[in-house]
PDB file of C-alpha atoms in Angstrom:
ATOM      1  CA  LYS A1209    -179.944 -15.522 116.697  1.00 61.00           C
ATOM      2  CA  PHE A1210    -181.055 -16.749 113.330  1.00 68.00           C
ATOM      3  CA  GLY A1211    -179.365 -19.880 112.105  1.00 75.00           C
ATOM      4  CA  GLN A1212    -179.774 -23.185 110.414  1.00 83.00           C
ATOM      5  CA  VAL A1213    -182.094 -25.776 111.877  1.00 82.00           C
ATOM      6  CA  THR A1214    -180.111 -28.758 113.095  1.00 85.00           C
ATOM      7  CA  LYS A1215    -180.938 -32.131 114.608  1.00 82.00           C
ATOM      8  CA  ASN A1216    -180.504 -30.453 118.010  1.00 83.00           C
ATOM      9  CA  SER A1217    -182.958 -27.604 117.347  1.00 86.00           C
ATOM     10  CA  PRO A1218    -186.122 -27.527 119.440  1.00 90.00           C
ATOM     11  CA  THR A1219    -189.268 -28.144 117.427  1.00 88.00           C
ATOM     12  CA  LEU A1220    -192.973 -28.926 117.515  1.00 89.00           C
ATOM     13  CA  VAL A1221    -194.258 -32.361 116.477  1.00 89.00           C
ATOM     14  CA  ARG A1222    -197.575 -34.244 116.412  1.00 91.00           C
ATOM     15  CA  ASN A1223    -199.423 -34.445 119.696  1.00 91.00           C
ATOM     16  CA  ASN A1224    -199.020 -37.721 121.604  1.00 90.00           C
ATOM     17  CA  SER A1225    -202.699 -38.441 120.928  1.00 91.00           C
ATOM     18  CA  ASP A1226    -202.044 -38.062 117.177  1.00 90.00           C
ATOM     19  CA  ARG A1227    -205.150 -35.871 116.959  1.00 91.00           C
ATOM     20  CA  HIS A1228    -206.124 -32.233 117.114  1.00 93.00           C
ATOM     21  CA  GLN A1229    -206.620 -30.853 120.620  1.00 90.00           C
ATOM     22  CA  SER A1230    -208.883 -27.862 121.316  1.00 89.00           C
ATOM     23  CA  LYS A1231    -209.547 -26.966 124.933  1.00 90.00           C
ATOM     24  CA  ILE A1232    -208.703 -24.681 127.831  1.00 90.00           C
ATOM     25  CA  VAL A1233    -205.500 -25.546 129.705  1.00 93.00           C
ATOM     26  CA  ARG A1234    -203.897 -24.266 132.880  1.00 93.00           C
ATOM     27  CA  THR A1235    -200.380 -22.892 132.719  1.00 94.00           C
ATOM     28  CA  ARG A1236    -197.977 -21.674 135.376  1.00 95.00           C
ATOM     29  CA  MET A1237    -195.641 -18.806 134.611  1.00 93.00           C
ATOM     30  CA  THR A1238    -192.115 -19.932 135.431  1.00 91.00           C
ATOM     31  CA  GLY A1239    -190.109 -16.907 134.356  1.00 79.00           C
ATOM     32  CA  ALA A1240    -190.328 -13.213 133.615  1.00 76.00           C
ATOM     33  CA  LYS A1241    -187.015 -12.291 131.929  1.00 86.00           C
ATOM     34  CA  SER A1242    -188.724 -10.750 128.932  1.00 92.00           C
ATOM     35  CA  PRO A1243    -190.438  -7.497 127.990  1.00 92.00           C
ATOM     36  CA  TRP A1244    -193.471  -9.614 127.082  1.00 92.00           C
ATOM     37  CA  LEU A1245    -193.738 -10.883 130.660  1.00 92.00           C
ATOM     38  CA  GLN A1246    -193.267  -7.699 132.685  1.00 91.00           C
ATOM     39  CA  LEU A1247    -196.915  -7.734 133.810  1.00 91.00           C
ATOM     40  CA  THR A1248    -196.890 -11.370 134.943  1.00 91.00           C
ATOM     41  CA  LYS A1249    -195.532 -12.939 138.107  1.00 91.00           C
ATOM     42  CA  THR A1250    -193.538 -16.124 138.441  1.00 92.00           C
ATOM     43  CA  GLY A1251    -195.850 -18.815 139.805  1.00 94.00           C
ATOM     44  CA  GLU A1252    -198.992 -17.151 138.429  1.00 93.00           C
ATOM     45  CA  ILE A1253    -201.599 -19.614 137.129  1.00 93.00           C
ATOM     46  CA  GLN A1254    -203.364 -18.688 133.899  1.00 90.00           C
ATOM     47  CA  ASN A1255    -205.917 -20.308 131.645  1.00 90.00           C
ATOM     48  CA  VAL A1256    -205.259 -20.304 127.915  1.00 91.00           C
ATOM     49  CA  ALA A1257    -207.030 -21.771 124.896  1.00 90.00           C
ATOM     50  CA  ILE A1258    -205.133 -24.265 122.764  1.00 92.00           C
ATOM     51  CA  SER A1259    -206.034 -25.589 119.336  1.00 90.00           C
ATOM     52  CA  HIS A1260    -203.439 -27.647 117.503  1.00 89.00           C
ATOM     53  CA  GLY A1261    -202.488 -31.035 116.159  1.00 90.00           C
ATOM     54  CA  GLU A1262    -198.742 -30.406 116.209  1.00 91.00           C
ATOM     55  CA  GLY A1263    -198.066 -28.755 119.532  1.00 90.00           C
ATOM     56  CA  LYS A1264    -195.732 -31.138 121.310  1.00 94.00           C
ATOM     57  CA  PHE A1265    -192.556 -29.257 122.213  1.00 95.00           C
ATOM     58  CA  VAL A1266    -189.445 -31.440 121.977  1.00 95.00           C
ATOM     59  CA  ALA A1267    -185.765 -30.705 122.515  1.00 95.00           C
ATOM     60  CA  THR A1268    -182.624 -32.594 123.452  1.00 95.00           C
ATOM     61  CA  SER A1269    -181.890 -33.068 127.146  1.00 95.00           C
ATOM     62  CA  GLU A1270    -178.812 -30.851 126.722  1.00 94.00           C
ATOM     63  CA  LEU A1271    -180.869 -28.016 125.259  1.00 94.00           C
ATOM     64  CA  LEU A1272    -183.576 -28.443 127.910  1.00 96.00           C
ATOM     65  CA  SER A1273    -180.902 -28.001 130.580  1.00 96.00           C
ATOM     66  CA  VAL A1274    -179.646 -24.825 128.912  1.00 94.00           C
ATOM     67  CA  LEU A1275    -183.154 -23.386 128.490  1.00 94.00           C
ATOM     68  CA  THR A1276    -183.915 -24.090 132.144  1.00 94.00           C
ATOM     69  CA  GLU A1277    -180.596 -22.739 133.459  1.00 94.00           C
ATOM     70  CA  LYS A1278    -180.946 -19.521 131.464  1.00 94.00           C
ATOM     71  CA  GLY A1279    -184.559 -18.966 132.538  1.00 93.00           C
ATOM     72  CA  GLN A1280    -185.895 -19.353 129.010  1.00 95.00           C
ATOM     73  CA  VAL A1281    -188.748 -21.703 129.920  1.00 96.00           C
ATOM     74  CA  ILE A1282    -191.522 -19.244 130.735  1.00 94.00           C
ATOM     75  CA  SER A1283    -194.630 -21.398 131.146  1.00 95.00           C
ATOM     76  CA  GLN A1284    -195.615 -25.008 131.776  1.00 97.00           C
ATOM     77  CA  TYR A1285    -198.829 -27.001 131.611  1.00 97.00           C
ATOM     78  CA  VAL A1286    -200.005 -27.775 135.151  1.00 97.00           C
ATOM     79  CA  ASP A1287    -202.594 -30.003 136.805  1.00 97.00           C
ATOM     80  CA  GLN A1288    -205.241 -28.972 139.332  1.00 95.00           C
ATOM     81  CA  ASP A1289    -202.551 -28.856 142.051  1.00 97.00           C
ATOM     82  CA  ASN A1290    -200.469 -26.448 139.896  1.00 96.00           C
ATOM     83  CA  VAL A1291    -197.763 -29.065 139.310  1.00 97.00           C
ATOM     84  CA  PRO A1292    -196.199 -29.511 135.829  1.00 97.00           C
ATOM     85  CA  THR A1293    -197.419 -32.792 134.394  1.00 97.00           C
ATOM     86  CA  MET A1294    -197.243 -35.174 131.478  1.00 97.00           C
ATOM     87  CA  ASP A1295    -200.872 -36.219 132.090  1.00 97.00           C
ATOM     88  CA  GLU A1296    -202.692 -35.690 128.757  1.00 94.00           C
ATOM     89  CA  ARG A1297    -205.697 -34.157 130.522  1.00 94.00           C
ATOM     90  CA  TYR A1298    -203.517 -31.164 131.421  1.00 96.00           C
ATOM     91  CA  ASN A1299    -200.599 -31.384 128.959  1.00 96.00           C
ATOM     92  CA  PRO A1300    -202.692 -32.201 125.877  1.00 94.00           C
ATOM     93  CA  ASN A1301    -199.833 -32.562 123.434  1.00 94.00           C
ATOM     94  CA  GLY A1302    -197.188 -34.315 125.558  1.00 96.00           C
ATOM     95  CA  SER A1303    -194.634 -31.485 125.564  1.00 96.00           C
ATOM     96  CA  VAL A1304    -191.416 -32.473 127.317  1.00 96.00           C
ATOM     97  CA  GLN A1305    -191.124 -31.100 130.843  1.00 97.00           C
ATOM     98  CA  ALA A1306    -194.695 -29.820 130.297  1.00 97.00           C
ATOM     99  CA  ILE A1307    -193.240 -26.792 128.471  1.00 97.00           C
ATOM    100  CA  GLU A1308    -195.867 -24.466 126.984  1.00 95.00           C
ATOM    101  CA  GLY A1309    -193.696 -21.415 126.267  1.00 95.00           C
ATOM    102  CA  ILE A1310    -190.074 -20.314 125.873  1.00 95.00           C
ATOM    103  CA  ILE A1311    -188.181 -17.085 125.158  1.00 93.00           C
ATOM    104  CA  SER A1312    -184.958 -16.251 123.354  1.00 91.00           C
ATOM    105  CA  GLU A1313    -181.828 -15.544 125.416  1.00 90.00           C
ATOM    106  CA  ASP A1314    -182.432 -11.781 125.268  1.00 91.00           C
ATOM    107  CA  GLY A1315    -186.156 -12.218 126.007  1.00 91.00           C
ATOM    108  CA  HIS A1316    -187.315 -10.359 122.897  1.00 90.00           C
ATOM    109  CA  ILE A1317    -188.697 -13.410 121.095  1.00 90.00           C
ATOM    110  CA  LEU A1318    -191.503 -15.322 122.798  1.00 90.00           C
ATOM    111  CA  GLY A1319    -192.858 -18.619 121.529  1.00 91.00           C
ATOM    112  CA  LYS A1320    -195.822 -20.383 123.116  1.00 92.00           C
ATOM    113  CA  MET A1321    -198.475 -22.887 122.166  1.00 92.00           C
ATOM    114  CA  GLY A1322    -201.501 -21.305 123.800  1.00 88.00           C
ATOM    115  CA  HIS A1323    -203.645 -18.781 121.972  1.00 84.00           C
ATOM    116  CA  SER A1324    -203.144 -15.774 124.240  1.00 83.00           C
ATOM    117  CA  GLU A1325    -205.231 -13.625 121.895  1.00 82.00           C
ATOM    118  CA  ARG A1326    -208.337 -15.672 122.729  1.00 80.00           C
ATOM    119  CA  MET A1327    -209.473 -13.657 125.715  1.00 77.00           C
ATOM    120  CA  GLY A1328    -211.913 -10.884 126.434  1.00 74.00           C
ATOM    121  CA  GLN A1329    -215.212 -10.070 128.007  1.00 73.00           C
ATOM    122  CA  ASP A1330    -217.870 -12.800 127.768  1.00 73.00           C
ATOM    123  CA  ILE A1331    -215.479 -15.423 126.359  1.00 74.00           C
ATOM    124  CA  PHE A1332    -215.299 -18.790 128.142  1.00 72.00           C
ATOM    125  CA  LYS A1333    -218.173 -17.894 130.468  1.00 72.00           C
ATOM    126  CA  ASN A1334    -218.348 -21.410 131.892  1.00 75.00           C
ATOM    127  CA  VAL A1335    -214.640 -21.779 132.665  1.00 74.00           C
ATOM    128  CA  ILE A1336    -213.486 -19.629 135.546  1.00 72.00           C
ATOM    129  CA  GLY A1337    -209.932 -18.297 135.488  1.00 72.00           C
ATOM    130  CA  GLU A1338    -207.623 -15.560 134.307  1.00 70.00           C
ATOM    131  CA  TYR A1339    -207.251 -15.460 130.519  1.00 76.00           C
ATOM    132  CA  ASP A1340    -205.530 -12.114 129.927  1.00 80.00           C
ATOM    133  CA  GLN A1341    -201.878 -13.064 130.075  1.00 85.00           C
ATOM    134  CA  LYS A1342    -201.018  -9.374 129.602  1.00 86.00           C
ATOM    135  CA  ILE A1343    -198.232 -10.258 127.155  1.00 88.00           C
ATOM    136  CA  PHE A1344    -199.574  -7.975 124.429  1.00 89.00           C
ATOM    137  CA  GLU A1345    -199.967  -5.007 126.774  1.00 89.00           C
ATOM    138  CA  ALA A1346    -196.474  -5.570 128.187  1.00 91.00           C
ATOM    139  CA  GLY A1347    -194.936  -5.940 124.719  1.00 89.00           C
ATOM    140  CA  VAL A1348    -196.585  -2.789 123.384  1.00 90.00           C
ATOM    141  CA  ASN A1349    -195.518  -0.817 126.469  1.00 91.00           C
ATOM    142  CA  TYR A1350    -191.934  -2.005 126.104  1.00 90.00           C
ATOM    143  CA  PHE A1351    -191.567  -1.313 122.404  1.00 85.00           C
ATOM    144  CA  LEU A1352    -193.359   2.069 122.575  1.00 89.00           C
ATOM    145  CA  ASN A1353    -191.013   3.214 125.319  1.00 86.00           C
ATOM    146  CA  LYS A1354    -187.826   1.798 123.826  1.00 77.00           C
TER     147      LYS A1354
END
């Protein structure tokens, strides 16, 4: 739904560090109720590049409860034990509840901080992990077959 931005709307603000962050982070997929996520599994750990100065996701506690209840939180920043964290080493912007990505109620709109397009052969050679989040492939498949 398109509507007016209110004081209760979720938004992105300056990182807790008040500086630009550019690094590889680990995320855990927490939901798959979206055409964009049909090729991912809940609990899957993925690496993704981030590069931003205003990437801290904030929302009211009421809205966070709704997003969680409706399965709209789709990915969170996690530490080396795959646990969502507020530790800046793993959640570089300080996003509440370590949220990295959300979807609209119907799952058609996906919003995330990480640069999912930054993947491919011979990229990030020194950082082992899965970088292809398969969201583009899943989205194209869905909309071509709709």
